[in-house]
Coordinates of C-alpha atoms in Angstrom, one line a residue:
X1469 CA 0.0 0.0 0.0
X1470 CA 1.3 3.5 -1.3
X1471 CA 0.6 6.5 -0.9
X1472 CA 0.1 9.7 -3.1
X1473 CA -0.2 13.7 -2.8
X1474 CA -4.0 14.9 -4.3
X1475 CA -1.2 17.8 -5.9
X1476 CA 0.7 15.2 -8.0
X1477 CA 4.1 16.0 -6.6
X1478 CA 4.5 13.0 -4.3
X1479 CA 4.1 9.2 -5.3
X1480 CA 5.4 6.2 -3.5
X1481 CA 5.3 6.9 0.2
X1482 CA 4.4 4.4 2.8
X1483 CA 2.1 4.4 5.4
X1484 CA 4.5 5.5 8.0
X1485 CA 5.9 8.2 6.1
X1486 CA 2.5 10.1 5.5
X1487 CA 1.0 9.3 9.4
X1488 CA 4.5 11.1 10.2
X1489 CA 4.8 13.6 7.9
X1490 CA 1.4 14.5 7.5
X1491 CA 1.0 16.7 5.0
X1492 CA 3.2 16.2 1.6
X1493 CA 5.9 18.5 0.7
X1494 CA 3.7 19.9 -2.3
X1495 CA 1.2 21.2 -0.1
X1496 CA -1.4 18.3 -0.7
X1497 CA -3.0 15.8 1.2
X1498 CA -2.4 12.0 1.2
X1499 CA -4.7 9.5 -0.5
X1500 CA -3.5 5.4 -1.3
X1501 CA -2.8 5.0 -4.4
X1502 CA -5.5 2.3 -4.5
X1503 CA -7.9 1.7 -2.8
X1504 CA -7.8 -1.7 -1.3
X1505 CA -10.1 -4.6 -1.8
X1506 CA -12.6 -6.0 1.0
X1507 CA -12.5 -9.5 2.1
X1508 CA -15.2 -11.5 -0.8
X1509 CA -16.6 -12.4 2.8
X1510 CA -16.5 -9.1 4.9
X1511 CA -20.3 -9.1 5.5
X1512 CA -20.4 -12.5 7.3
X1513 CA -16.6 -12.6 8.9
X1514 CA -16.8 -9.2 10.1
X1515 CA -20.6 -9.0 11.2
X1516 CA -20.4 -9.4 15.2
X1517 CA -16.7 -8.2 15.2
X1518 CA -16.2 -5.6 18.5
X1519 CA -15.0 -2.1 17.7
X1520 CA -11.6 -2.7 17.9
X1521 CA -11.2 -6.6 16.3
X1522 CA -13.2 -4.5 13.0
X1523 CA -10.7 -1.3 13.1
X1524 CA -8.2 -3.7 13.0
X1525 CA -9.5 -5.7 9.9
X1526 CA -10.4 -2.2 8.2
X1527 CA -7.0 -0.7 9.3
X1528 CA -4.6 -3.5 8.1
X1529 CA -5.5 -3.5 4.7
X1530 CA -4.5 0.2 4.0
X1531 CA -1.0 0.0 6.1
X1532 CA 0.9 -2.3 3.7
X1533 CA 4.0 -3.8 5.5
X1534 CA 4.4 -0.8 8.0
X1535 CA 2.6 -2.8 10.4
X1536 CA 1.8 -6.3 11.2
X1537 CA -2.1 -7.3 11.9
X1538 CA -0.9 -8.3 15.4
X1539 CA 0.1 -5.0 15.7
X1540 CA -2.8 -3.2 14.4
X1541 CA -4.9 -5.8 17.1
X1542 CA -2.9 -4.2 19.8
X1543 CA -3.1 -0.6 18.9
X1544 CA -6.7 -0.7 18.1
X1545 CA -7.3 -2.6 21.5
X1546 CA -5.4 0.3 23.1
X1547 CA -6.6 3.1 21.3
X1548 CA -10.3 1.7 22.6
X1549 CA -10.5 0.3 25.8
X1550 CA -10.2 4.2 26.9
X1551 CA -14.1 4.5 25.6
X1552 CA -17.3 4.6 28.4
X1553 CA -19.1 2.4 26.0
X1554 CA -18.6 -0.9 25.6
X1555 CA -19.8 -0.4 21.8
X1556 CA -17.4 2.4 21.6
X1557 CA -19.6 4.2 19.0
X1558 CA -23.1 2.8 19.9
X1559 CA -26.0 3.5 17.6
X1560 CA -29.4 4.7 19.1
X1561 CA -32.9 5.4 17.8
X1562 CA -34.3 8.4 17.6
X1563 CA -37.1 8.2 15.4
X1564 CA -38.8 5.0 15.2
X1565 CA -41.9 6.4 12.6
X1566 CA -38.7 7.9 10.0
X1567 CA -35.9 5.2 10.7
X1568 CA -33.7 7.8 12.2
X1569 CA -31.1 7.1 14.4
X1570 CA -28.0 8.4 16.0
X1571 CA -24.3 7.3 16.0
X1572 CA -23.4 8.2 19.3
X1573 CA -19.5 9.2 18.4
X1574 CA -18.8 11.0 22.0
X1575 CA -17.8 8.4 24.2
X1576 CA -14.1 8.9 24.2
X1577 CA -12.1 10.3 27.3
X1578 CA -13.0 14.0 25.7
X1579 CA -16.2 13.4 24.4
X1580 CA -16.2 14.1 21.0
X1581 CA -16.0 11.9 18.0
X1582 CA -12.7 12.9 17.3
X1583 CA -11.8 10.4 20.2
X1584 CA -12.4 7.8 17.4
X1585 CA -9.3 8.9 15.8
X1586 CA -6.6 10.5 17.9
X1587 CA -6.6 7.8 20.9
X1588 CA -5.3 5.6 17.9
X1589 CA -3.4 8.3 16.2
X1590 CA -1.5 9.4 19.5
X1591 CA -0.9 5.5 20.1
X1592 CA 0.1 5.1 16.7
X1593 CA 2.9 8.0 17.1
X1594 CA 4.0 6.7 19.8
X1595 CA 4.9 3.0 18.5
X1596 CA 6.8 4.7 15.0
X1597 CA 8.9 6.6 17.0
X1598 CA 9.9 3.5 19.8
X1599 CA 10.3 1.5 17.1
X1600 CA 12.5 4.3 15.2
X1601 CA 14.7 4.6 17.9
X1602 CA 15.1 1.0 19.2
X1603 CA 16.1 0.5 15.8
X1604 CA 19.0 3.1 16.3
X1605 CA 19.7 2.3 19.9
X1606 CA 19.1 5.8 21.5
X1607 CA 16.1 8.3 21.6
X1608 CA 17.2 10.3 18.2
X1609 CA 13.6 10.3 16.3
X1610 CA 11.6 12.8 18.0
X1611 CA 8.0 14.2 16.7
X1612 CA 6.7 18.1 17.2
X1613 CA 3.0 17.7 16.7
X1614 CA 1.1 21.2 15.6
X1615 CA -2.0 21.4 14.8
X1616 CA -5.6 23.7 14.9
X1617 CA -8.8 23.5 16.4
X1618 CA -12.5 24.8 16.3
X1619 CA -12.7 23.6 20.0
X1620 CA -12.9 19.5 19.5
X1621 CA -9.9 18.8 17.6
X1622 CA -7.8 19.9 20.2
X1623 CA -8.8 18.3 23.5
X1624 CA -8.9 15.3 21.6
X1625 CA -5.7 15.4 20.2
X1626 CA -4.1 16.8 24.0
X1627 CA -5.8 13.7 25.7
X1628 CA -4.2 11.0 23.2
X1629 CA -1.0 12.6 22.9
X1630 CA -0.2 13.7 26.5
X1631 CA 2.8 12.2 28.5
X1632 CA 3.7 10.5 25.0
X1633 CA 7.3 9.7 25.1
X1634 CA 9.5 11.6 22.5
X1635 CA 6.3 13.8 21.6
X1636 CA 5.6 17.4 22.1
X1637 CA 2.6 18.9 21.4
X1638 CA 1.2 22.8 20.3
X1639 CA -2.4 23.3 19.7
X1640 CA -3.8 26.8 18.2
X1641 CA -7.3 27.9 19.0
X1642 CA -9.2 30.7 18.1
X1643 CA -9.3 32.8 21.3
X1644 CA -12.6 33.4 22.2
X1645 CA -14.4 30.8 20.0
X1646 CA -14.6 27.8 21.5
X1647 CA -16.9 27.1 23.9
X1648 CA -15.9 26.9 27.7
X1649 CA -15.5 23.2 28.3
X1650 CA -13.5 23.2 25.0
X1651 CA -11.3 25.4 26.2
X1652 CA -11.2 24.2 29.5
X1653 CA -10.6 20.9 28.4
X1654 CA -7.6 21.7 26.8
X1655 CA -5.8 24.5 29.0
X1656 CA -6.7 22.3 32.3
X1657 CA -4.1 19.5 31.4
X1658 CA -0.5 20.6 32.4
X1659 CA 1.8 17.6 31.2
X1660 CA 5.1 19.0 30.2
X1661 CA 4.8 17.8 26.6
X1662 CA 1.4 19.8 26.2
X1663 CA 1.4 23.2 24.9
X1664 CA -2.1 25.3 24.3
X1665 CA -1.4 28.4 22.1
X1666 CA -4.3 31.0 21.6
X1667 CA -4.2 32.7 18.8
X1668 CA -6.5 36.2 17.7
X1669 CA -8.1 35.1 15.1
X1670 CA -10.2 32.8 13.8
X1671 CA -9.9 28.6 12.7
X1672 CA -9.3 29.7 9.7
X1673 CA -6.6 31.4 10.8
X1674 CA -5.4 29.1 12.8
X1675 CA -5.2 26.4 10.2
X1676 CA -3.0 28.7 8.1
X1677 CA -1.0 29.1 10.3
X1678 CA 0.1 25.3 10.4
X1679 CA -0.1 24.9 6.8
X1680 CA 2.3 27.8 6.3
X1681 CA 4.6 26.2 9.1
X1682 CA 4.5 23.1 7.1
X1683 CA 5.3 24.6 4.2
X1684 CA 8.4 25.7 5.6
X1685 CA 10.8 22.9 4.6
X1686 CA 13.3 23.4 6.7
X1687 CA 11.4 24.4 9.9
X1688 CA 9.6 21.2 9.0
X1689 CA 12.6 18.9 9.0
X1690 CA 14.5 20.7 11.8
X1691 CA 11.4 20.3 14.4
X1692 CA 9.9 16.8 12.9
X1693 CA 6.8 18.4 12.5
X1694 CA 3.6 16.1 12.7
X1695 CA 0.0 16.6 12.1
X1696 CA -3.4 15.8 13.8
X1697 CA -5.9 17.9 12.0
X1698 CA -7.8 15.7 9.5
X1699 CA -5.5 16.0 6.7
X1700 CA -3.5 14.0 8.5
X1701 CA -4.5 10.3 6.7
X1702 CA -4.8 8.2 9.9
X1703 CA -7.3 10.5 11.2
X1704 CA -9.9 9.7 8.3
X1705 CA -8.7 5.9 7.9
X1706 CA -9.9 5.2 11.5
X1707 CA -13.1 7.1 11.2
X1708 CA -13.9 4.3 8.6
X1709 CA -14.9 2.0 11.2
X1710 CA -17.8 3.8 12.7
X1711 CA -19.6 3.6 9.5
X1712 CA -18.5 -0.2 9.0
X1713 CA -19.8 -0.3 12.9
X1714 CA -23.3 1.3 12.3
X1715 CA -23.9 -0.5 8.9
X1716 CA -24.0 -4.1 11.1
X1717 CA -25.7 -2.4 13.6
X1718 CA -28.6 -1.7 11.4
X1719 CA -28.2 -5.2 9.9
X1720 CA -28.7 -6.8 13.4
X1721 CA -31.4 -5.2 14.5
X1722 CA -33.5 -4.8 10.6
X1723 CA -32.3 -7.0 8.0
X1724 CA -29.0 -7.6 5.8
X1725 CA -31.3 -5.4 2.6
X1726 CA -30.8 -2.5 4.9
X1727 CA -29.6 0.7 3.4
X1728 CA -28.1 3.3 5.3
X1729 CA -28.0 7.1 4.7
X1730 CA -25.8 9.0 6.8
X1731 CA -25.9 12.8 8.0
X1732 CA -23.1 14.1 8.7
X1733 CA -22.6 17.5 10.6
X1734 CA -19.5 18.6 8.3
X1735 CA -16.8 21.8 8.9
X1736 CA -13.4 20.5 7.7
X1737 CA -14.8 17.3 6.0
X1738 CA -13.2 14.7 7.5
X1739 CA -15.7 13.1 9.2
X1740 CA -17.9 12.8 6.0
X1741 CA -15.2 12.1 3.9
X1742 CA -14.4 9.0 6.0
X1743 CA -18.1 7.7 4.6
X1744 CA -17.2 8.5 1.2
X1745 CA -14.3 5.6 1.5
X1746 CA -16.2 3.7 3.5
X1747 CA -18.2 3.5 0.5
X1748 CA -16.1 3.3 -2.1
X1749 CA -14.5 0.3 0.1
X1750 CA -18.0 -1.2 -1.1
X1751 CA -20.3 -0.4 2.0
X1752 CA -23.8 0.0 1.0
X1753 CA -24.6 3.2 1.5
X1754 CA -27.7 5.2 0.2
X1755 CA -26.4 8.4 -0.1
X1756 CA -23.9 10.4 2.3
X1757 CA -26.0 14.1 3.2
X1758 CA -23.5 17.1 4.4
X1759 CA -25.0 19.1 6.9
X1760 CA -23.7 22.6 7.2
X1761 CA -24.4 25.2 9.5
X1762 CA -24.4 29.2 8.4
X1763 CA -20.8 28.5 6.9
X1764 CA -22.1 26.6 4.2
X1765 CA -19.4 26.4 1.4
X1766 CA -20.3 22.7 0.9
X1767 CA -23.8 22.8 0.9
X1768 CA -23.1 25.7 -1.9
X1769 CA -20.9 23.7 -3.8
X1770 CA -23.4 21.6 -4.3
X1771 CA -26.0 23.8 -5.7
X1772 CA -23.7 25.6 -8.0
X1773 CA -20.7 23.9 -8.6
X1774 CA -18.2 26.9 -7.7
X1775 CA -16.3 26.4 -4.2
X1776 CA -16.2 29.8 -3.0
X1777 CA -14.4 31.3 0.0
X1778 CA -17.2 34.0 0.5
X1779 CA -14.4 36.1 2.2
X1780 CA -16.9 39.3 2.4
X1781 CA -18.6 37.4 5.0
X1782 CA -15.9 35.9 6.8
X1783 CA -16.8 33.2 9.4
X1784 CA -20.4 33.6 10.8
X1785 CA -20.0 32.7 14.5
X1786 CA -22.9 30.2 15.2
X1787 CA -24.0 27.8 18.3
X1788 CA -22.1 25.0 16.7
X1789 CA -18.8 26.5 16.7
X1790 CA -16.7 23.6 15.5
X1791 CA -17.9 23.9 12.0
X1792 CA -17.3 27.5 11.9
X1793 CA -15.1 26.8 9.2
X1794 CA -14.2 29.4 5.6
X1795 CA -12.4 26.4 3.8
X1796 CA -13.2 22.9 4.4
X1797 CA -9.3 21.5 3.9
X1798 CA -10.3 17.6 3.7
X1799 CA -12.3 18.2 0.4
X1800 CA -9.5 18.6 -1.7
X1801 CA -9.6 14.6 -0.7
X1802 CA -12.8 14.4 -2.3
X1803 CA -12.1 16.7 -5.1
X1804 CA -9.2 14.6 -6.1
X1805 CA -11.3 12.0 -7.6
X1806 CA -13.8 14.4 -9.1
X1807 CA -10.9 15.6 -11.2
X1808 CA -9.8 12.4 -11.9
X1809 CA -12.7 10.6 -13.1
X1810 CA -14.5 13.4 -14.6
X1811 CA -12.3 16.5 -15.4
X1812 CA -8.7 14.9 -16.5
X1813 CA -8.4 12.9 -20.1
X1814 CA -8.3 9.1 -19.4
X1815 CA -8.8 9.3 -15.6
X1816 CA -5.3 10.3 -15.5
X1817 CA -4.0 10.4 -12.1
X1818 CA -0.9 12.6 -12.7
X1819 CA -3.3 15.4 -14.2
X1820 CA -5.5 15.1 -11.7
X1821 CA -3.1 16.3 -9.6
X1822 CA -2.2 19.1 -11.9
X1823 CA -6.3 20.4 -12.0
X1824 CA -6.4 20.1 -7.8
X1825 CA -3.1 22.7 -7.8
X1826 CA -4.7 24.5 -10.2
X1827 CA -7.6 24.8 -8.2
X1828 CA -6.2 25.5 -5.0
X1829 CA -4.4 28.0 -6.2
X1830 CA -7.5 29.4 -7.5
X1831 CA -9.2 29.7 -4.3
X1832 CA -6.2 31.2 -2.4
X1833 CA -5.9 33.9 -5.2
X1834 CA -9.6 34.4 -6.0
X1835 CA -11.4 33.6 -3.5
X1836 CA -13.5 30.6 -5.9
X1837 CA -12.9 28.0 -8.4
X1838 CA -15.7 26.3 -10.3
X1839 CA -16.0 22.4 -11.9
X1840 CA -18.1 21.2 -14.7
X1841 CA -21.0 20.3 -15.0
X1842 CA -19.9 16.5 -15.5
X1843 CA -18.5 16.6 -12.3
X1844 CA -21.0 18.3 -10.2
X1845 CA -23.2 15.7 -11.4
X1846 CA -21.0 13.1 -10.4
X1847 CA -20.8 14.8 -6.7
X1848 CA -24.2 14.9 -6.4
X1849 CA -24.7 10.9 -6.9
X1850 CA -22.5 10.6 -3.6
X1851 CA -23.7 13.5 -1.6
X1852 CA -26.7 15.5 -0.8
X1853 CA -26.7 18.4 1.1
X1854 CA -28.4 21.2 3.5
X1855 CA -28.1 23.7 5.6
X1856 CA -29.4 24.5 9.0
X1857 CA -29.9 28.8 10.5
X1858 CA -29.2 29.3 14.2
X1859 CA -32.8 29.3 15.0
X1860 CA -33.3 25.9 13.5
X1861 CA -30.6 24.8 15.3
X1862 CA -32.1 25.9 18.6
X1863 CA -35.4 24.3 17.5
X1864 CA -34.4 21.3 16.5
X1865 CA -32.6 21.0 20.4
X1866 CA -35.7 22.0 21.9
X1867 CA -37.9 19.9 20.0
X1868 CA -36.3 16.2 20.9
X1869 CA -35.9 17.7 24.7
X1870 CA -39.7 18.2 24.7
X1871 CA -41.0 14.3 23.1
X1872 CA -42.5 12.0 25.4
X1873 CA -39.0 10.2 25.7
X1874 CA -36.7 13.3 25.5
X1875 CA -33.1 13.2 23.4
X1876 CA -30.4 15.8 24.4
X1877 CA -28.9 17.4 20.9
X1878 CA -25.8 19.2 21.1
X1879 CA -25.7 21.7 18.7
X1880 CA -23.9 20.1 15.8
X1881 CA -25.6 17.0 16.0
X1882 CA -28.9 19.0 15.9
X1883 CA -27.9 20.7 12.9
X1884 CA -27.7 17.0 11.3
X1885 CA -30.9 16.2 12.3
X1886 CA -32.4 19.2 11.1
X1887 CA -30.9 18.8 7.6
X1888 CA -32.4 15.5 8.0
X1889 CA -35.6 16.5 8.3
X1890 CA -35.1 18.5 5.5
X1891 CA -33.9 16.0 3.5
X1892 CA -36.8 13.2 4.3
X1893 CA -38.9 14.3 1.1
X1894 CA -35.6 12.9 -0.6
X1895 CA -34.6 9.8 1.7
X1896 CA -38.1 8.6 0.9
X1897 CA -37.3 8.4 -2.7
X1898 CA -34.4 5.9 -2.4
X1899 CA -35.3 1.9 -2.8
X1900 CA -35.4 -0.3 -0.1
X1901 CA -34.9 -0.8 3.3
X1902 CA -33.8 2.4 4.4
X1903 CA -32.8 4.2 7.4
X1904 CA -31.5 7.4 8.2
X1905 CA -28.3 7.5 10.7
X1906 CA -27.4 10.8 12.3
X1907 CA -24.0 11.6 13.3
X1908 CA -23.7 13.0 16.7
X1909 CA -20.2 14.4 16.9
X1910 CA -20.0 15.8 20.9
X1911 CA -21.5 15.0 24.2
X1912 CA -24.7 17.8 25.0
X1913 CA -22.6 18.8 28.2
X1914 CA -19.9 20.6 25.9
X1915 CA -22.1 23.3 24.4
X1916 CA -24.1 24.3 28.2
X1917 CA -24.7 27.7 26.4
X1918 CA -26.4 27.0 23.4
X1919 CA -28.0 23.9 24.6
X1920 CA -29.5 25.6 27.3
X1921 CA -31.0 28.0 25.2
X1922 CA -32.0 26.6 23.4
X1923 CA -34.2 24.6 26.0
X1924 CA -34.8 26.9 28.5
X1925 CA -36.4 29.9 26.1
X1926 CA -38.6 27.5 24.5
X1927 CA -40.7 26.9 27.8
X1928 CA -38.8 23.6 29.3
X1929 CA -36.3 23.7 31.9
X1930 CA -33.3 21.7 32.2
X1931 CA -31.0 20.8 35.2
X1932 CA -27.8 21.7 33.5
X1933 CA -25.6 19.5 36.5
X1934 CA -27.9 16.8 35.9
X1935 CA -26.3 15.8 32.2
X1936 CA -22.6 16.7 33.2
X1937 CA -20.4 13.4 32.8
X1938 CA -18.0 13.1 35.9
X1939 CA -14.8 14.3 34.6
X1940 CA -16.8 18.1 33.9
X1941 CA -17.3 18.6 37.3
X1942 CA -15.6 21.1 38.5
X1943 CA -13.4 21.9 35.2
X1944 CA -13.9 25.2 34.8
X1945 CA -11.6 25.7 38.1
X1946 CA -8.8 23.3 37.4
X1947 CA -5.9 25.5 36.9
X1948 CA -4.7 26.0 33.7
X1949 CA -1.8 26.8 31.5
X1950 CA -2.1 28.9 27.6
X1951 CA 0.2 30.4 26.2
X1952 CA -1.2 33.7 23.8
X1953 CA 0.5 34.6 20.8
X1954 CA 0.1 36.5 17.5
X1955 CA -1.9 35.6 14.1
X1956 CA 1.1 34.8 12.3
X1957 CA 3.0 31.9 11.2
X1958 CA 6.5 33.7 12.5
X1959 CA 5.4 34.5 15.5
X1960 CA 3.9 31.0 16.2
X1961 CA 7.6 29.4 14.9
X1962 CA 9.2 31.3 17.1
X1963 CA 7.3 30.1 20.0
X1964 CA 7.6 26.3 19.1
X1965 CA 11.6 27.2 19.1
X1966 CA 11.2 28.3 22.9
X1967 CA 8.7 25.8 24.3
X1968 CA 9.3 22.7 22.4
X1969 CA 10.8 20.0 25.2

């Protein structure tokens, strides 16, 4: 298994090389070469699998010889035993009339689906680099993990990657736009390898930031820069399993002709994009709906074709804060193979590297870039799309808090389930035996500001202390350590030079 840049630059690398390096020297992000082939009897062998025996089947066959399966067993088997669930990702109903459900993704250590991925992508640091430098006899191969957040991200990536040996990490967050848990979550651990950065500015800004810092060759080389935001590759390769997960849910429960649609609350893409392979693996899937909040650039992308920056607008601040995203960076992923199999001549892979840098370059420059008609259509067979105000979002919370057996949206996940809604009129046009799966990215507790809000002013009240898990108690009065610095990528090297252990 090989890996190659979406700019066209960089063929040939291994798994390894890209979890390490994280994003390519051309500026792209990683995608195999080929996708691999499922097992002719994945649907039976893999059916009652736990969590982490099926992320271990789905994981070995895109790491090539980088890792044994034994060794996938036992990082998966790591990476999940730190979950409150013994499903790990368990899927509940919501709706019984519709077939809607929800994929509970937020019970990890931080409570966010984002668990999924960096308890195995901090685990998975960890065993390169020991392996690295038992190879070499002395502790030479050291890592310098940066990386942004819109509030999830970061806690995520702080819990799996704390008191790792020969790892330091910096996280940048928008000051003042996360929400207080997030924050709180992140500042309040003090391990010596942990460094929170604020940053004036927004995500946006803060993801710049690191892409400019990887862009710097040298500074990349010198400090062994590594990445955790989703365009890191083993971020969206272990989000594959939930979908895998929830697909034999649904089979258990109503039948092996079941057929799936998932809505997916979507900011940077990854968690959606994760579906898209799942599949193109060969999952039966119905159709994969992004669900945008008032920074919509997918949901537009889809009307019209043109991926636009809508700069004059900037980033709407909204109640679900960790999609408050200008430029979704994992769709380049996803735009890859639109160029390829419906913009270059003979699905060429090499030009379709050349069109994505074309592209990009585009948006940076002018804000927009525009594909054809061809492949628009194409998109739209995979996704559908819709977007979901403020107001609906509050609704849509206050509306499942008020049924007869009430459900606790946070934010994000109600926007899915509004778009949802939305979308029924089209979900009840597909054949078969089909259900609607929501995906809830974050635990209620996380958002106390817009969740109660949203309950409260629509007539119901709601014991806030009631709903906190155990480790929230008292976290907004742990002591904490940030460090503040300004929106610029020179300012933010300099700091790494000073604090880096």
């Amino acid at each position: 298994m090989k890996y190659r840049s979406t700019r066209g630059q960089v063929t040939g690398q291994s798994f390894e090389s890209v979890v390490l390096e994280g994003l390519a020297s051309d500026g792209g992000l990683y995608i195999p070469e080929q996708l691999p082939t499922l097992p002719s009897d994945w649907q039976t062998r893999w059916a009652t699998l736990p969590f982490a025996k099926l992320a271990a089947e789905i994981i070995t066959l895109f790491v090539g010889t980088d890792l044994t399966p034994s060794e996938v067993d036992q990082l998966t088997a790591k990476s999940y035993a730190t979950f409150n669930s013994s499903s790990v990702t368990p899927l509940v109903s919501l709706d019984s009339e519709t077939n809607t459900h929800i994929l509970e993704l937020f019970h990890g250590p931080t409570f966010a689906f984002k668990d999924v991925a960096l308890q195995f992508l901090g685990n998975l640091f960890e065993f390169f680099l020991e392996r690295k430098n038992k190879q070499d006899g002395e502790d030479t191969h050291k890592i310098t993990v940066v990386g942004a957040t819109s509030g999830d991200t970061g806690s995520a990536a702080i819990y799996g990657l704390r008191g790792k040996k020969n790892v330091s990490v910096f996280i940048l967050h928008p000051q003042g736009r996360v929400s207080p848990i997030q924050e709180a979550q992140m500042t309040t651990v003090l391990d010596a390898n942990v460094h929170n950065v604020s940053i004036q500015g927004t995500f946006d800004d803060c993801q710049d930031i690191v892409k400019q810092l990887f862009g710097r060759a040298d500074f990349k080389q010198q400090h062994s820069l590594g990445a955790i935001n989703s365009i890191n590759w083993a971020r969206i390769l272990a989000q594959i399993t939930y979908y895998f997960h929830a697909y034999f849910a649904l089979v258990r429960e109503y039948g092996v002709d079941v057929v799936p649609v998932f809505v997916v609350p979507s900011g940077n893409f990854g968690d959606i994009l994760a579906g898209y392979y799942a599949k193109s693996l060969g999952l039966p899937v119905g159709r994969l709906a992004i669900a945008t909040n008032a920074n919509d650039i997918l949901n537009r992308f889809l009307q019209s074709g043109v991926c636009e920056k809508n700069a004059e607008q900037g980033v709407l601040a909204t109640p679900s804060p960790a999609m408050d995203i200008l430029v979704s960076s994992n769709f380049e992923r996803f735009l890859w193979y639109l160029a390829r199999d419906n913009e270059a001549q003979d699905s060429s892979e090499d030009q379709a590297g050349d069109i994505i840098r074309g592209w990009m370059d585009q948006l940076k420059t002018t804000g927009s870039f525009s594909v054809s008609p061809k492949a628009l259509e194409a998109a739209r067979q995979v996704f559908w799309s819709g977007r979901c105000s403020d107001n609906d979002t509050y609704k849509t919370i206050a509306k499942y808090y008020a049924r007869k057996q009430p459900y606790l949206l946070d934010p994000h996940t109600a926007v899915g389930v509004h778009v949802a809604e939305q979308l029924r009129p089209k979900i009840e046009t597909l054949d078969g035996n089909v259900h609607t799966v929501c995906l809830s990215t974050a635990h209620p507790a996380k958002f106390s500001e817009a969740v109660l809000k949203a309950v409260n002013e629509n007539g119901h009240d709601l014991d806030f202390q009631s709903i906190l898990p155990p480790p929230f108690v008292g976290l907004l009065d742990q002591p904490r350590r940030c460090l503040s610095c300004d929106n610029s990528a020179d300012a933010v090297a300099q700091l790494i030079v000073d604090n880096a252990n």
